Tab-separated table of C-alpha atoms in Angstrom:
chain	number	residue	atom	x	y	z
A	1	MET	CA	-0.082	0.202	-0.346
A	2	HIS	CA	1.383	3.531	-0.945
A	3	SER	CA	0.898	6.383	1.188
A	4	VAL	CA	2.025	9.524	1.659
A	5	MET	CA	2.176	12.140	4.322
A	6	THR	CA	2.485	16.399	3.973
A	7	ARG	CA	2.640	19.478	5.674
A	8	VAL	CA	2.119	23.217	5.117
A	9	ALA	CA	4.291	25.133	3.410
A	10	ARG	CA	5.385	27.943	5.394
A	11	LEU	CA	6.057	31.116	4.543
A	12	ALA	CA	9.207	34.139	6.370
A	13	LEU	CA	9.503	37.264	5.725
A	14	GLY	CA	12.643	39.636	7.186
A	15	ILE	CA	13.812	42.975	7.070
A	16	VAL	CA	17.057	43.898	8.319
A	17	PRO	CA	18.701	47.633	7.853
A	18	ILE	CA	21.574	48.126	5.594
A	19	LEU	CA	24.882	47.858	8.055
A	20	GLY	CA	27.260	49.066	5.996
A	21	VAL	CA	29.017	46.323	5.381
A	22	GLY	CA	28.723	44.817	1.868
A	23	MET	CA	25.901	42.429	0.704
A	24	THR	CA	26.870	38.034	0.541
A	25	VAL	CA	24.440	35.960	-1.173
A	26	ALA	CA	26.182	32.298	-1.515
A	27	ALA	CA	27.520	31.836	-5.563
A	28	CYS	CA	24.601	29.641	-7.867
A	29	THR	CA	24.936	26.356	-8.682
A	30	PRO	CA	25.409	26.664	-12.336
A	31	ALA	CA	22.684	25.039	-14.136
A	32	PRO	CA	22.290	21.769	-14.835
A	33	LYS	CA	20.347	20.222	-17.672
A	34	CYS	CA	17.670	20.251	-17.257
A	35	SER	CA	16.590	17.922	-21.342
A	36	ASP	CA	18.971	15.428	-19.719
A	37	LEU	CA	17.320	15.108	-16.247
A	38	GLU	CA	13.567	15.201	-16.868
A	39	PRO	CA	13.656	11.859	-19.021
A	40	LYS	CA	15.761	10.060	-17.031
A	41	PHE	CA	14.425	10.832	-13.505
A	42	ALA	CA	11.059	13.082	-12.625
A	43	ASP	CA	9.053	9.494	-12.728
A	44	THR	CA	12.111	7.150	-11.539
A	45	PRO	CA	12.471	6.442	-7.606
A	46	VAL	CA	14.902	8.085	-5.798
A	47	LYS	CA	16.293	4.979	-4.443
A	48	ASN	CA	17.271	4.282	-8.432
A	49	MET	CA	19.554	7.434	-8.712
A	50	THR	CA	22.323	9.726	-7.049
A	51	GLN	CA	20.928	12.526	-4.841
A	52	THR	CA	21.986	15.147	-7.080
A	53	GLN	CA	20.113	13.487	-9.280
A	54	ALA	CA	16.926	14.151	-7.493
A	55	GLU	CA	17.700	16.983	-6.543
A	56	GLN	CA	18.612	18.898	-10.021
A	57	THR	CA	14.893	16.906	-11.358
A	58	VAL	CA	13.062	18.683	-8.925
A	59	TRP	CA	15.002	21.647	-9.285
A	60	CYS	CA	13.787	21.142	-12.867
A	61	LEU	CA	10.108	20.255	-12.905
A	62	THR	CA	9.617	23.191	-10.292
A	63	ASN	CA	11.602	25.856	-12.631
A	64	ASP	CA	8.914	24.338	-15.690
A	65	GLN	CA	6.039	25.221	-13.711
A	66	ARG	CA	6.988	29.053	-13.284
A	67	ALA	CA	7.196	29.329	-16.770
A	68	ALA	CA	4.477	28.103	-17.849
A	69	ASN	CA	2.868	30.219	-15.052
A	70	GLY	CA	5.563	34.039	-17.068
A	71	LEU	CA	7.578	33.824	-13.966
A	72	ALA	CA	11.068	33.703	-14.225
A	73	LYS	CA	13.024	30.450	-13.843
A	74	LEU	CA	14.762	29.966	-10.029
A	75	SER	CA	18.412	29.593	-9.388
A	76	LEU	CA	20.025	26.981	-7.583
A	77	ASN	CA	21.935	28.099	-4.783
A	78	SER	CA	24.850	26.128	-3.038
A	79	ALA	CA	23.622	27.576	0.257
A	80	LEU	CA	19.709	27.207	0.112
A	81	GLY	CA	20.216	23.888	-1.084
A	82	GLY	CA	22.780	23.098	1.699
A	83	THR	CA	20.311	23.922	4.089
A	84	ALA	CA	17.836	21.788	2.366
A	85	ARG	CA	19.496	18.909	2.430
A	86	ALA	CA	20.938	19.153	6.227
A	87	HIS	CA	17.033	18.877	7.556
A	88	ALA	CA	15.853	16.856	5.232
A	89	GLN	CA	18.858	14.272	6.678
A	90	ALA	CA	17.891	15.669	10.066
A	91	ALA	CA	14.319	14.662	9.870
A	92	VAL	CA	15.561	11.047	8.302
A	93	ASN	CA	17.242	10.553	11.879
A	94	SER	CA	15.073	12.423	13.706
A	95	LYS	CA	12.206	10.038	12.897
A	96	GLY	CA	10.459	13.255	13.813
A	97	TRP	CA	7.724	13.571	11.000
A	98	PRO	CA	4.784	11.496	13.119
A	99	ASP	CA	1.486	12.623	11.969
A	100	GLY	CA	0.758	15.745	12.700
A	101	ALA	CA	4.576	16.947	13.373
A	102	ASP	CA	5.387	19.983	11.883
A	103	THR	CA	8.364	19.042	9.958
A	104	HIS	CA	9.679	22.685	9.472
A	105	THR	CA	10.767	22.954	12.892
A	106	SER	CA	13.884	21.060	13.135
A	107	PRO	CA	15.491	18.298	15.965
A	108	GLU	CA	16.754	21.627	17.187
A	109	GLY	CA	14.128	23.871	17.498
A	110	THR	CA	15.355	25.952	14.245
A	111	THR	CA	13.239	27.451	12.469
A	112	PRO	CA	14.107	27.602	7.891
A	113	THR	CA	14.854	31.563	7.998
A	114	GLN	CA	16.825	30.654	11.590
A	115	ARG	CA	18.871	27.344	9.208
A	116	ILE	CA	18.870	29.803	5.628
A	117	GLN	CA	20.534	32.632	7.947
A	118	ALA	CA	23.546	30.729	10.093
A	119	ALA	CA	24.039	29.443	6.458
A	120	HIS	CA	24.827	32.824	5.653
A	121	TYR	CA	22.595	33.037	2.075
A	122	CYS	CA	21.944	36.573	2.404
A	123	ASP	CA	24.129	38.644	5.012
A	124	ASN	CA	23.444	42.419	5.601
A	125	PRO	CA	20.930	42.307	3.191
A	126	SER	CA	18.135	45.509	2.564
A	127	PHE	CA	15.421	42.545	2.623
A	128	TRP	CA	15.489	39.388	2.385
A	129	GLN	CA	12.550	36.701	2.246
A	130	THR	CA	12.314	32.778	2.369
A	131	ALA	CA	10.152	29.567	2.259
A	132	GLU	CA	10.630	26.516	2.403
A	133	ASN	CA	7.778	23.549	0.851
A	134	THR	CA	8.271	20.172	2.225
A	135	TYR	CA	7.306	16.064	1.248
A	136	TRP	CA	7.458	13.049	1.843
A	137	GLY	CA	6.040	9.771	0.563
A	138	TRP	CA	6.981	5.696	-0.283
A	139	GLY	CA	6.334	3.117	-2.466
A	140	THR	CA	6.128	3.421	-6.087
A	141	PRO	CA	5.312	6.912	-7.828
A	142	LEU	CA	5.181	8.837	-3.778
A	143	GLN	CA	8.664	9.047	-3.843
A	144	THR	CA	10.312	10.301	-7.044
A	145	PRO	CA	10.708	14.417	-7.324
A	146	ARG	CA	7.673	14.723	-9.857
A	147	SER	CA	5.229	13.370	-7.246
A	148	ALA	CA	6.517	16.218	-4.908
A	149	VAL	CA	5.850	18.791	-7.488
A	150	THR	CA	3.334	17.501	-8.500
A	151	TRP	CA	2.093	17.262	-4.476
A	152	TRP	CA	3.197	20.758	-4.311
A	153	MET	CA	1.291	22.139	-6.795
A	154	ASN	CA	-2.190	20.699	-5.654
A	155	ASP	CA	-1.813	22.304	-2.067
A	156	PRO	CA	-2.241	25.570	-2.231
A	157	PRO	CA	-0.275	27.110	-0.308
A	158	HIS	CA	2.610	24.833	-1.788
A	159	ARG	CA	1.311	26.683	-4.808
A	160	ALA	CA	1.229	29.433	-3.658
A	161	THR	CA	5.467	29.456	-2.488
A	162	ILE	CA	6.280	28.195	-5.801
A	163	LEU	CA	4.366	30.314	-7.513
A	164	ASN	CA	5.274	33.398	-5.623
A	165	GLY	CA	7.574	35.486	-7.935
A	166	ALA	CA	9.321	37.843	-5.299
A	167	LEU	CA	11.557	34.566	-4.999
A	168	LYS	CA	14.814	33.786	-6.416
A	169	ASP	CA	16.956	31.316	-5.579
A	170	LEU	CA	16.182	27.912	-4.850
A	171	GLY	CA	17.748	24.424	-3.305
A	172	VAL	CA	16.251	21.035	-2.737
A	173	GLY	CA	17.609	18.348	-0.798
A	174	VAL	CA	16.420	14.939	-0.747
A	175	VAL	CA	17.025	12.142	1.191
A	176	LEU	CA	16.244	8.032	1.200
A	177	GLY	CA	15.000	6.591	4.749
A	178	ASN	CA	11.939	6.942	6.188
A	179	PRO	CA	10.840	10.238	8.353
A	180	ALA	CA	8.463	9.492	10.607
A	181	PRO	CA	8.177	6.830	13.160
A	182	GLY	CA	6.874	3.365	11.614
A	183	SER	CA	7.780	0.711	8.739
A	184	HIS	CA	8.042	3.044	5.508
A	185	PRO	CA	9.800	0.881	2.814
A	186	ASP	CA	11.608	3.142	0.463
A	187	ALA	CA	10.558	6.131	2.025
A	188	ALA	CA	12.177	9.843	0.444
A	189	VAL	CA	12.292	13.080	2.519
A	190	PHE	CA	12.686	16.090	0.120
A	191	VAL	CA	12.951	19.621	0.524
A	192	GLN	CA	12.731	23.000	-0.823
A	193	ASP	CA	14.000	26.139	0.853
A	194	PHE	CA	13.538	29.416	-1.170
A	195	GLY	CA	14.836	32.322	-0.179
A	196	ALA	CA	15.273	36.124	-2.278
A	197	CYS	CA	18.073	38.689	-1.278
A	198	VAL	CA	17.844	42.328	-1.801
A	199	ASN	CA	20.794	45.064	-1.244
């Protein structure tokens, strides 16, 4: 039996005054070649691909949705990718996503904005914005890149995050493993961390 657990997306906003120090934004990762990735991996269980292939395919599918709605593509950002992957791994390690849990708070109690700030995604901006989507599923087809993006797009809060034109950057974390108590064979966790940084 296939099953899935998902959580509501949250959008965190932050405004920080300029302190007379130059802004630092983590360098964007070179764009993957989506025309190669999507045919091979969009509908493939993530256990049958590398972690990077899974994460890049989610990024490609997400930008497909933005392009279809007349929005600019999100840049692939290494700092956001690091926070997304770490949060997904922490969920698997802690089994901290039982039914009803807040999947956006880490086992240590940090929020998406706090984790992204700690990663120095956007230091000393005049304005910055963050958001996060989470999803996990087990069994085929619920642990494929397309299953995650499709679920997000079918849920209004998650869809609104993906189609938020103010967001400019995206990092994706995909980790094999069960983030909840109990047996969920072939489970996978998907996390999207979004950001925008204005000097």
